[in-house]
Coordinates of C-alpha atoms and ligand atoms in Angstrom, one line a residue:
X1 CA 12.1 -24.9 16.7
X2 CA 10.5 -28.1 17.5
X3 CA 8.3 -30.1 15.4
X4 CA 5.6 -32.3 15.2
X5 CA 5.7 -33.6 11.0
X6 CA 3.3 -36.3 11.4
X7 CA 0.7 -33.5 12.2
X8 CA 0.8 -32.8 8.4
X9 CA 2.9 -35.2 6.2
X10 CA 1.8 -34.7 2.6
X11 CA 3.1 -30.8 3.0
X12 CA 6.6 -32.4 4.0
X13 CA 7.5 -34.8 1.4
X14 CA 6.3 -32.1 -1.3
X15 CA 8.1 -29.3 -0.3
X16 CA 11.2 -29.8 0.9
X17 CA 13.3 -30.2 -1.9
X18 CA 12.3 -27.3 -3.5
X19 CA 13.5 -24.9 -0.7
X20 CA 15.9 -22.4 -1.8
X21 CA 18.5 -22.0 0.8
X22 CA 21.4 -20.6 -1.2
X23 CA 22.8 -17.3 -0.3
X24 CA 21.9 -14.9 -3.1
X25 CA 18.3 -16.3 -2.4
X26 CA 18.2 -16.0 1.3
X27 CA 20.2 -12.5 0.9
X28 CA 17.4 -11.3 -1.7
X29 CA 14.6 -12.1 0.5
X30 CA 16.2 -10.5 3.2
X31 CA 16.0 -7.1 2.3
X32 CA 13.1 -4.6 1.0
X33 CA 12.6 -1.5 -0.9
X34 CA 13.4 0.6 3.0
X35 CA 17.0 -1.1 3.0
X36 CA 16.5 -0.4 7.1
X37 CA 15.7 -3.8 8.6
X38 CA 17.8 -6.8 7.0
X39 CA 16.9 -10.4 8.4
X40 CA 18.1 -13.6 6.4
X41 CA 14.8 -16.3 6.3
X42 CA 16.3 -20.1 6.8
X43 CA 14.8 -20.5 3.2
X44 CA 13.2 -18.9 0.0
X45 CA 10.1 -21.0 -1.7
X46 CA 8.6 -19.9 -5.1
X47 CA 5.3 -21.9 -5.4
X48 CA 3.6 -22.2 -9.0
X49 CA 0.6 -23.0 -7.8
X50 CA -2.1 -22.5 -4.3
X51 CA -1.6 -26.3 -3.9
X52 CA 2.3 -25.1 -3.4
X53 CA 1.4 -22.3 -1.3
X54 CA -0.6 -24.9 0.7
X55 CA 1.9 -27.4 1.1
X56 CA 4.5 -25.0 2.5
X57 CA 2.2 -23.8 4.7
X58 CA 1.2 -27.1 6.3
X59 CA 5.1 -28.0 6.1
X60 CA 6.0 -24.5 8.1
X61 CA 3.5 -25.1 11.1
X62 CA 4.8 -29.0 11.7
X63 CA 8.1 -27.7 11.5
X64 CA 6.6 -24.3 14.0
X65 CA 9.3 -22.4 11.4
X66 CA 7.8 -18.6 10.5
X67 CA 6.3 -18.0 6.9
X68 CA 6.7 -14.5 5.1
X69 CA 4.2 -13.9 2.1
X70 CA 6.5 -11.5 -0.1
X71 CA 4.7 -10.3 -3.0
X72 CA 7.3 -7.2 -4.7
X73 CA 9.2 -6.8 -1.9
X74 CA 8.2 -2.6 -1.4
X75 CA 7.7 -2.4 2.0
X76 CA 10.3 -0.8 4.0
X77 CA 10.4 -2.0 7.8
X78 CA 11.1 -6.0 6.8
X79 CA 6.9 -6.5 6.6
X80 CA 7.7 -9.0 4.3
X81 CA 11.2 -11.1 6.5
X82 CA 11.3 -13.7 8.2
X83 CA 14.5 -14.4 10.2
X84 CA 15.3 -17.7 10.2
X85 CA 11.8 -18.8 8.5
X86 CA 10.7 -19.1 5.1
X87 CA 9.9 -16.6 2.6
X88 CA 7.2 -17.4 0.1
X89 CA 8.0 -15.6 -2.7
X90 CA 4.4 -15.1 -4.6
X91 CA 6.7 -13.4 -7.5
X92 CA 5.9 -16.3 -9.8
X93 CA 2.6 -16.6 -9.0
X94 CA 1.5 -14.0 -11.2
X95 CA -1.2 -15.2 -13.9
X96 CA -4.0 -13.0 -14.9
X97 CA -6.7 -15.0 -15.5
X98 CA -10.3 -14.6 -16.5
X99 CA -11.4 -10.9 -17.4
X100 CA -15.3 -11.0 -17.1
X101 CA -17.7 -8.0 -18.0
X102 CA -16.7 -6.6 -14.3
X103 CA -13.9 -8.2 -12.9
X104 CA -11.2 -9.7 -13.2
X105 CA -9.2 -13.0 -11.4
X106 CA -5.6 -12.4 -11.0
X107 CA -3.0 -14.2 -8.7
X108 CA -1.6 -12.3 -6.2
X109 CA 2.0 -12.2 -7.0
X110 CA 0.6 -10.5 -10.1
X111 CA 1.7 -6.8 -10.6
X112 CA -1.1 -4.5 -10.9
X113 CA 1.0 -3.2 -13.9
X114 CA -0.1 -6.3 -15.4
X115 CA -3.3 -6.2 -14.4
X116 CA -4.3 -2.7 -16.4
X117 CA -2.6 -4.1 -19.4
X118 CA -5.1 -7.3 -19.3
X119 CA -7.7 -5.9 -18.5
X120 CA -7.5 -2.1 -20.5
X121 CA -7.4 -3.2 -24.4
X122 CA -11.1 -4.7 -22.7
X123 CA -12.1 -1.4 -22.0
X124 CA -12.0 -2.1 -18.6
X125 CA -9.9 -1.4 -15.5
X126 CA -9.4 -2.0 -11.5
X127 CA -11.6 1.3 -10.0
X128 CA -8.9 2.2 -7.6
X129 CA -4.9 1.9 -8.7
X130 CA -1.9 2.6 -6.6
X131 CA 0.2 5.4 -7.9
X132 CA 3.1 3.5 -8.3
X133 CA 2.4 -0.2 -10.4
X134 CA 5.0 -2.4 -10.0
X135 CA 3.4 -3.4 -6.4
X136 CA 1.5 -6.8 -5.9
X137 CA -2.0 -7.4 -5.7
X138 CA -1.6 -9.5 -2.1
X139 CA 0.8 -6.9 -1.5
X140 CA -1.8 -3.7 -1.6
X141 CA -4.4 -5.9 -0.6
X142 CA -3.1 -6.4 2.5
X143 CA -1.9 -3.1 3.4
X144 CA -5.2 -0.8 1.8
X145 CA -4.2 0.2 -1.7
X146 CA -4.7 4.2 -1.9
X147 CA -4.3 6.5 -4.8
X148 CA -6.1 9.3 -6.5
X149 CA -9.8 7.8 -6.3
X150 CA -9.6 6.7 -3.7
X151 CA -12.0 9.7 -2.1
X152 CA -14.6 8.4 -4.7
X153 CA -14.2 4.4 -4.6
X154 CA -12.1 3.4 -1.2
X155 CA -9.3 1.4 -1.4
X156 CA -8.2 -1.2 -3.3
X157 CA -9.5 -3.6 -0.5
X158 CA -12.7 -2.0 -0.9
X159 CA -13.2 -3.3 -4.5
X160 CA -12.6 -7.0 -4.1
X161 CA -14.9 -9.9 -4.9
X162 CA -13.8 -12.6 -4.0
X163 CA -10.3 -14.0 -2.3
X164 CA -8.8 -17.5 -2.6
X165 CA -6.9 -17.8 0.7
X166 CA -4.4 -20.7 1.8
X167 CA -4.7 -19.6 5.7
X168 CA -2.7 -20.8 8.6
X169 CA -2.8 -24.1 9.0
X170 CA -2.7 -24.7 5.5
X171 CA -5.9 -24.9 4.4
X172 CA -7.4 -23.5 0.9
X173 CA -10.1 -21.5 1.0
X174 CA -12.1 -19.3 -0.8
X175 CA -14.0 -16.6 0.9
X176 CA -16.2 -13.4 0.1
X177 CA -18.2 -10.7 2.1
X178 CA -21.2 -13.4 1.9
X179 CA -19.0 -16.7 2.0
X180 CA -16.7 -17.3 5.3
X181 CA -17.1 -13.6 5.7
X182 CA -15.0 -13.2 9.1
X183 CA -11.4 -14.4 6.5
X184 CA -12.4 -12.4 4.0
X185 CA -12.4 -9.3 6.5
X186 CA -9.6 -10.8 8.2
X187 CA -7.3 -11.0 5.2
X188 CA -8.3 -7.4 3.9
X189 CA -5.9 -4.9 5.5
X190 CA -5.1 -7.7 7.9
X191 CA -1.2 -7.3 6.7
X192 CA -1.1 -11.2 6.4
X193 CA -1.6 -12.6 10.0
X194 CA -4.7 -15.0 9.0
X195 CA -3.6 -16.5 5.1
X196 CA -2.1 -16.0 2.4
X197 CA -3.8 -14.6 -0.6
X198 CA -3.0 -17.0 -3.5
X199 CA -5.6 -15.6 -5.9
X200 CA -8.0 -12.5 -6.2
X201 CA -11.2 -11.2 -7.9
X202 CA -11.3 -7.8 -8.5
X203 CA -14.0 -5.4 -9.4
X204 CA -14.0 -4.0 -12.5
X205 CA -15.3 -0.5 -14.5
X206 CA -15.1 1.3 -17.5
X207 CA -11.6 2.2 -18.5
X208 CA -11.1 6.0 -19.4
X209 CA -10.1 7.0 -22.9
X210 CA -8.0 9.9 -22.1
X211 CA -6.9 12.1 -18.8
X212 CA -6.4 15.5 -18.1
X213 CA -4.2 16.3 -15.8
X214 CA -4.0 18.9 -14.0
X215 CA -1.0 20.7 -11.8
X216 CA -2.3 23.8 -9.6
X217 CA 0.8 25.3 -7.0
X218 CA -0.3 27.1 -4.1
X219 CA 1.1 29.9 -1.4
X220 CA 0.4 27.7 1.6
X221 CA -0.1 24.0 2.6
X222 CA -4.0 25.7 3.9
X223 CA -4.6 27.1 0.6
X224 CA -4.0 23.8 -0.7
X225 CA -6.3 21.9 1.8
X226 CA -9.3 24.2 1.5
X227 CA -9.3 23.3 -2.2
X228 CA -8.9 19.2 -1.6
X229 CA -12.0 19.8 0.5
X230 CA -14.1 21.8 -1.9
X231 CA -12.9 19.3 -5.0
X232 CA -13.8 16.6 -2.5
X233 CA -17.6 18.6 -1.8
X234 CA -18.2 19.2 -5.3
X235 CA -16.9 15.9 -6.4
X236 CA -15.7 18.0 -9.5
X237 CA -12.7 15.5 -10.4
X238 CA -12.3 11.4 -10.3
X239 CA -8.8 12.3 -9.1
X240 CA -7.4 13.8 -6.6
X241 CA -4.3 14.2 -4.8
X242 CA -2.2 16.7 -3.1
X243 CA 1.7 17.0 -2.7
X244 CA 4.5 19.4 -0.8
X245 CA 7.3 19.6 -2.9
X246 CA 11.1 20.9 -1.8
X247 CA 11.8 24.3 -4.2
X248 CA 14.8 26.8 -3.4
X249 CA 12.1 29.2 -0.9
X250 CA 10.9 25.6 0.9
X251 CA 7.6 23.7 0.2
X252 CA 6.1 23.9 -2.6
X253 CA 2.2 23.4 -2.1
X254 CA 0.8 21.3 -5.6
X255 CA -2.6 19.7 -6.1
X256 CA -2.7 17.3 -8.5
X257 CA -6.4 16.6 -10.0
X258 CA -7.4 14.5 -13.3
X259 CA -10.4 14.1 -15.3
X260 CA -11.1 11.4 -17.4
X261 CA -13.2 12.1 -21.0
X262 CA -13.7 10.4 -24.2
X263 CA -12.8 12.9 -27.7
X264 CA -14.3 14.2 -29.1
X265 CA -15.9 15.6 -25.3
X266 CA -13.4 17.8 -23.7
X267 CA -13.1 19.0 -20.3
X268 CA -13.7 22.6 -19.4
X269 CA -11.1 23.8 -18.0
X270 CA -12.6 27.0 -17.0
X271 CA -15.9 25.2 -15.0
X272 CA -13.2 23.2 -13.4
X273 CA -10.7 25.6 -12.2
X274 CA -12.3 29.0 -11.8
X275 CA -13.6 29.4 -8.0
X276 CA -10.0 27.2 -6.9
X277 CA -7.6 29.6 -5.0
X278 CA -4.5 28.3 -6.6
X279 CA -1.8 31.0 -7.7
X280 CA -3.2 31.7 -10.9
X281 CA -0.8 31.2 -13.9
X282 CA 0.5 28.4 -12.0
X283 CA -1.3 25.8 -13.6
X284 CA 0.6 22.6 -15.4
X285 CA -2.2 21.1 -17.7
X286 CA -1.8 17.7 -20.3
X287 CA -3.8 15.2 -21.8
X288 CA -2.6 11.7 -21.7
X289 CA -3.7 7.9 -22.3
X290 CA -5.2 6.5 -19.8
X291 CA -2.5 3.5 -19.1
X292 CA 0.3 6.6 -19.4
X293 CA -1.4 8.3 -16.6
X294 CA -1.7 5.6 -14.3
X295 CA 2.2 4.1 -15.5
X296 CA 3.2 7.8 -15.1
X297 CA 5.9 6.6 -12.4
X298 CA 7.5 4.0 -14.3
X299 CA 9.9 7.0 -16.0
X300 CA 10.8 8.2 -12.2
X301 CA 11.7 4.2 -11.3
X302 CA 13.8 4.4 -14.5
X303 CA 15.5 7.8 -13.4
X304 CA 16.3 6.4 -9.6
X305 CA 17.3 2.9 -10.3
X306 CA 19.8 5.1 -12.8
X307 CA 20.8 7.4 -10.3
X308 CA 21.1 4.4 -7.5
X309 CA 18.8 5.9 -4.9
X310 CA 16.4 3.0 -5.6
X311 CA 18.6 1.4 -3.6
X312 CA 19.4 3.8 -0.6
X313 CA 17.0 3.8 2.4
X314 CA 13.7 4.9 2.2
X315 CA 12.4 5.4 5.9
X316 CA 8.7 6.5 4.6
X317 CA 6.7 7.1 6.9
X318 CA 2.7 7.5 6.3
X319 CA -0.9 8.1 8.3
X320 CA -3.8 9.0 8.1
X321 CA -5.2 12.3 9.4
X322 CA -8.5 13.5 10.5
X323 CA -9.7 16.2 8.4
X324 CA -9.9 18.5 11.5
X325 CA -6.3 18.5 12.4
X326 CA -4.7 18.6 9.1
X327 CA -3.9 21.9 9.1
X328 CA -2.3 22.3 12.1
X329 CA -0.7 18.7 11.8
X330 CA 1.0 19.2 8.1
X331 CA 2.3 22.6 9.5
X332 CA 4.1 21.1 12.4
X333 CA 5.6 18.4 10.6
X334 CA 7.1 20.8 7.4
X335 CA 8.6 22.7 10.0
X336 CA 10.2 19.7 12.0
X337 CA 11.2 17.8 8.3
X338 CA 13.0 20.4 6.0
X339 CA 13.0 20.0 2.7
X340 CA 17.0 19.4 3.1
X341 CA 16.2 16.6 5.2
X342 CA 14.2 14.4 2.6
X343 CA 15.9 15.6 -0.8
X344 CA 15.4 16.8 -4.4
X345 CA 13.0 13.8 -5.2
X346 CA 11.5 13.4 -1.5
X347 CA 7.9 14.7 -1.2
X348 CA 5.3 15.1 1.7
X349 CA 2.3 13.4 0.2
X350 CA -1.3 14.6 1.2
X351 CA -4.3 13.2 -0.1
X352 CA -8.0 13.5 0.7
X353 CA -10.9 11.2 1.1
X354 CA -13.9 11.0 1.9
X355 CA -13.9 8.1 4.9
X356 CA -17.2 7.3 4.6
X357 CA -15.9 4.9 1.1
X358 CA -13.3 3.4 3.1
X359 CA -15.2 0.2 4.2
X360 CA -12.3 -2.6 5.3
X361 CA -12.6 -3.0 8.8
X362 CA -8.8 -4.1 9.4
X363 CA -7.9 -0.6 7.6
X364 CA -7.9 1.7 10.4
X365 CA -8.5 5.4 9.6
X366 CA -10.0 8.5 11.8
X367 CA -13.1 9.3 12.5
X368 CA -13.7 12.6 11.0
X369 CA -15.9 12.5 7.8
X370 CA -12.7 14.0 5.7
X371 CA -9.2 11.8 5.9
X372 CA -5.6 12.6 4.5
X373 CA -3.3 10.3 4.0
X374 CA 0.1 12.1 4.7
X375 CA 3.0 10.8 3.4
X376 CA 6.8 11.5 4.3
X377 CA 8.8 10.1 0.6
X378 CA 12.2 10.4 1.7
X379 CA 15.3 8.7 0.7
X380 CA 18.5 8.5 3.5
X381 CA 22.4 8.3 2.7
X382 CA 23.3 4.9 2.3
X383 CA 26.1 3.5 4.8
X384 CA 25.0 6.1 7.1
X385 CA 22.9 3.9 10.0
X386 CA 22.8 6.6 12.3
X387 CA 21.8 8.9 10.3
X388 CA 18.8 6.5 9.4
X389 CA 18.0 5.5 13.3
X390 CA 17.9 9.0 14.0
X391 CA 14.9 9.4 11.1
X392 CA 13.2 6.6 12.7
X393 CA 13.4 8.3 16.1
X394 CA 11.5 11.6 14.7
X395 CA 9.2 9.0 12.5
X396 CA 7.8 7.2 16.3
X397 CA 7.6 10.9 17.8
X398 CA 5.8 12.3 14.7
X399 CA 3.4 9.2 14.8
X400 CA 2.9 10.0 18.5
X401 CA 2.1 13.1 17.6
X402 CA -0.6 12.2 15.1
X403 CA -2.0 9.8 17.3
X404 CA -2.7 11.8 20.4
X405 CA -4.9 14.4 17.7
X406 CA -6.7 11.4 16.1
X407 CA -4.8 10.1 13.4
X408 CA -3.9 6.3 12.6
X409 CA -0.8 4.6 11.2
X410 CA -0.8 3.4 7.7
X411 CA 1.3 0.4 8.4
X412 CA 3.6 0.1 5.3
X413 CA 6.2 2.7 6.3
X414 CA 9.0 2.6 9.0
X415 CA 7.9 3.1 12.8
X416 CA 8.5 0.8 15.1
X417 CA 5.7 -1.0 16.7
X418 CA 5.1 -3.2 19.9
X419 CA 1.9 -5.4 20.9
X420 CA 0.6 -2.5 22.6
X421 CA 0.5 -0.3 19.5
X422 CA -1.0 -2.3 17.5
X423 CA -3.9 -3.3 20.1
X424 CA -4.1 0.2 20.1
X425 CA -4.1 0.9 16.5
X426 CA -6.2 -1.8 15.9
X427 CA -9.0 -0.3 18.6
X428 CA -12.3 -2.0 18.1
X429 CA -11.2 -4.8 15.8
X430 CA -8.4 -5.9 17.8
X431 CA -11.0 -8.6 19.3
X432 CA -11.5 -10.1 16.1
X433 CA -8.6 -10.2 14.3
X434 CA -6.9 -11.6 17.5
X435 CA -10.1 -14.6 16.9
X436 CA -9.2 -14.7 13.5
X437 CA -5.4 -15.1 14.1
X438 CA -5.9 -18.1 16.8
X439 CA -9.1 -19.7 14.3
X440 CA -6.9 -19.6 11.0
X441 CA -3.3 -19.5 11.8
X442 CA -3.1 -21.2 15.4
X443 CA 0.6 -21.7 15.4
X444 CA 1.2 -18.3 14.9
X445 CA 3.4 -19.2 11.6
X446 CA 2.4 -16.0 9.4
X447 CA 3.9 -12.9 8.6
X448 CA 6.3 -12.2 11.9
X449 CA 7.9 -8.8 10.2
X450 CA 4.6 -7.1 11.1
X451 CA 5.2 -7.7 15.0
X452 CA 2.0 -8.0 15.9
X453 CA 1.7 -11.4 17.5
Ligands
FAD1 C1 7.6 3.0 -4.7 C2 6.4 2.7 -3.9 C3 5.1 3.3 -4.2 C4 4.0 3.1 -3.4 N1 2.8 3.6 -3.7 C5 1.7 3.4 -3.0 C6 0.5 4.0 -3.3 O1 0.4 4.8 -4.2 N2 -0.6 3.6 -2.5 C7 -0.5 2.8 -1.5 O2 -1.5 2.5 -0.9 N3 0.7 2.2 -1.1 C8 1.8 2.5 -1.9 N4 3.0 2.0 -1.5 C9 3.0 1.1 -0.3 C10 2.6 -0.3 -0.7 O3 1.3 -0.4 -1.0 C11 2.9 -1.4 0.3 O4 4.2 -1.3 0.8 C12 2.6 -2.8 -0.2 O5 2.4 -3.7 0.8 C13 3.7 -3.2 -1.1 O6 3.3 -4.3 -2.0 P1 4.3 -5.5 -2.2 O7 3.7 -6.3 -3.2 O8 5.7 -5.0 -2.5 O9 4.3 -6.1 -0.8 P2 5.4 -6.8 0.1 O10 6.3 -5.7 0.6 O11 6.0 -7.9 -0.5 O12 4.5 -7.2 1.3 C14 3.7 -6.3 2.1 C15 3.1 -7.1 3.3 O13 2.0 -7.8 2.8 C16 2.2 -9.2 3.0 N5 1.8 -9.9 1.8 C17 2.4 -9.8 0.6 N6 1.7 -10.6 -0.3 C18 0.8 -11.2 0.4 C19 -0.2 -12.2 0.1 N7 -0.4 -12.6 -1.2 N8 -1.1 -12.6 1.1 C20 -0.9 -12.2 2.3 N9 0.0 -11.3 2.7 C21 0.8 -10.8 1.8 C22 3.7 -9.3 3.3 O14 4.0 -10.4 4.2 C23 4.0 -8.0 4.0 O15 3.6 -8.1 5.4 C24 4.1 2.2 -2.2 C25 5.4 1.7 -1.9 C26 6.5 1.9 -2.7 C27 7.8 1.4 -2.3

């Protein structure tokens, strides 16, 4: 690529010797939890600090060379690469800082593992947590951030304060829904086309003492839906979640709901449970810390980094419904992906919200008052491409298929997009996040694994 230096010299002479261009580096930073896309960057930076962040920024647009934030590394269609550009690796960047009365100021490379252990011995905690922890704030923040509350508090992106942003063309800046509002909305969900986030400030509420958990199995996938949407009605539970697991007979329908009480209160069960149309006896029910429940997964990572298939592809796929075509949707999909296809620890996630909390404009859902999020968790042979290109064949036709009854991509999974998709996808706020792009990041250095400009 072709430079112009002078354009921003102090970025130069500060960065360059501390690029990483060694090959266990550049091979790291190539690769992602979805081990399907592999692209080498030219060169791997760790900053320590936003000043870093800004100074490799200003030194990538003179040199017109691609930036890649890369905060854990989980997507799975190389968000996160940059062939032959530079991967800022926001792993060190990882401080929790202040905890006030109701927030919280983190860096993004921070886990949000770390940030319940800050912020829970305070009695305190992030509203809305991703099931799985070891993911990065700028990592969710960029994407959504959904889990179990989500039907009663929105997305992780939905819960943010206050953003300190190193955008484009290498500029620092802090921004809010009142303060340089149009970054703040373009960097939420904006799956880091506009800035970088260096550092975040996160809402904060009352930790939980205790959960209870519960496990209810049901007949049919419709069974289980009509219950998500009275729990969501009733707003009996602060959790709520739905999966299809693979048994012997086929899918296994399981709702998974939690409430959250201080002894020596106790939930009643009964209240909770009795007009739900789950197979009775079925239920799984246990009480729990509250930083057990929401670290529940670590044990699985534990158990798959063991087994190895931590490592093997994981072409996930995931999208958002409208609650009037679920039904039919989830149907047509368990009968085209078998529980053979996606494995013993594979699951079809399907979670339900309530769409009027999901406020981020960049994080495109349906219109129909009731979402799902549907997942597809599955896990591919390794050394078997084929096997994986033909998954991500069935993953385009299965997003064509959502998207001709309403639904909407959830862009951290594996389908290939073009420019055309993702004017599509981004419907009404293409306009804006298309200003935003050419305002804050003119030379169009960030975040090229998306594909989007
Ligand atoms: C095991 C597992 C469990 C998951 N569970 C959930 C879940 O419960 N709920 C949910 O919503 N999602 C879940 N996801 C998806 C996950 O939220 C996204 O893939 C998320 O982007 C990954 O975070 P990361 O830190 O690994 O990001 P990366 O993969 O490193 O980056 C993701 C994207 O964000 C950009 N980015 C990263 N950091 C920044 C930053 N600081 N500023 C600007 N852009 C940045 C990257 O360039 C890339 O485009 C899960 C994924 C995995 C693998």
């Amino acid at each position: 690529m072709t430079g112009r230096p002078a354009e921003f010299p102090e970025g130069r002479l500060s960065v360059r010797g501390r690029l990483a261009h060694d090959k266990a580096s550049r091979s790291a930073a190539g690769q992602d939890f979805g081990r399907v896309v592999r692209q080498e960057p030219w060169a791997v930076f760790r900053p320590e600090s936003a000043e870093d962040v800004s100074a490799l920024v200003r030194f990538a647009a003179a040199q017109r060379r691609a930036v890649a934030p890369r905060g854990r590394g989980h997507s799975t269609f190389g968000q996160a690469q940059a062939a032959d550009g530079i991967v800022l690796d926001l792993s060190g960047l990882r401080a929790v800082h202040e905890v006030g009365p109701d927030f919280v100021d983190v860096d993004a490379g921070a886990s949000w593992r770390s940030v319940v252990l800050a912020t829970v011995p305070r009695g305190l905690t992030p509203p809305v947590l991703t099931d799985y922890l070891g993911l990065s704030v700028g990592g969710t923040l960029s994407v959504g951030g959904v889990g179990g509350v989500t039907h009663r508090h929105g997305m992780q992106t939905d819960n943010v304060l206050r953003l300190d942003v190193v955008t484009g063309d290498g500029v620092a800046r802090t921004c809010s829904a009142h303060t340089e509002s149009t970054l703040f909305h373009a960097v939420l969900g904006g799956l880091g086309q506009c800035g970088v986030i260096t550092r975040a400030r996160l809402r904060l509420v009352p930790a939980p003492a205790r959960v209870r958990r519960y496990k209810l199995y049901y007949a049919t996938p419709r069974r289980l839906t009509a219950d998500q949407r009275r729990l969501l009605a009733s707003d009996r539970f602060p959790y709520l979640e739905g999966q299809l697991k693979p048994d012997a007979s086929g899918w296994r329908p399981r709702l998974e709901a939690a409430s959250f009480f201080s002894p020596p209160e106790l939930p009643l069960d009964e209240s909770l449970l009795d007009d739900l149309g789950h197979e009775r006896g079925s239920e799984e029910i246990e009480d729990l810390s509250y930083v057990d429940f929401v670290d529940r997964l670590t044990s699985s990572e534990a158990d798959l980094r063991a087994t190895g298939e931590w490592f093997h592809p994981h072409p996930w796929w995931n999208a958002f419904l409208p609650g009037s075509t679920v039904d039919d949707l989830v149907e047509e999909v368990a009968a085209r992906v078998t529980p053979d296809d996606i494995g013993a620890g594979g699951a079809l996630l399907l979670y339900p919200f309530t769409r009027r909390r999901l406020t981020t404009p960049l994080v495109r859902t349906p219109d129909d008052p009731v979402v799902f999020l549907f997942a597809i968790l599955r896990t591919a042979p390794p050394d078997q491409p084929t096997a994986v290109e033909e998954i991500i064949r069935l993953n385009r036709a299965l997003y064509e298929q959502v998207r001709a009854a309403g639904g909407t991509r959830y862009p951290v999974g594996t389908v290939p997009f073009d420019r055309a998709d993702w004017v599509r996808h981004f419907g009404t706020a293409w306009p804006s996040l298309h200003e935003a792009k050419e305002r804050y990041d003119p030379h169009h250095v960030l975040t090229p694994g998306q594909g989007i400009f």
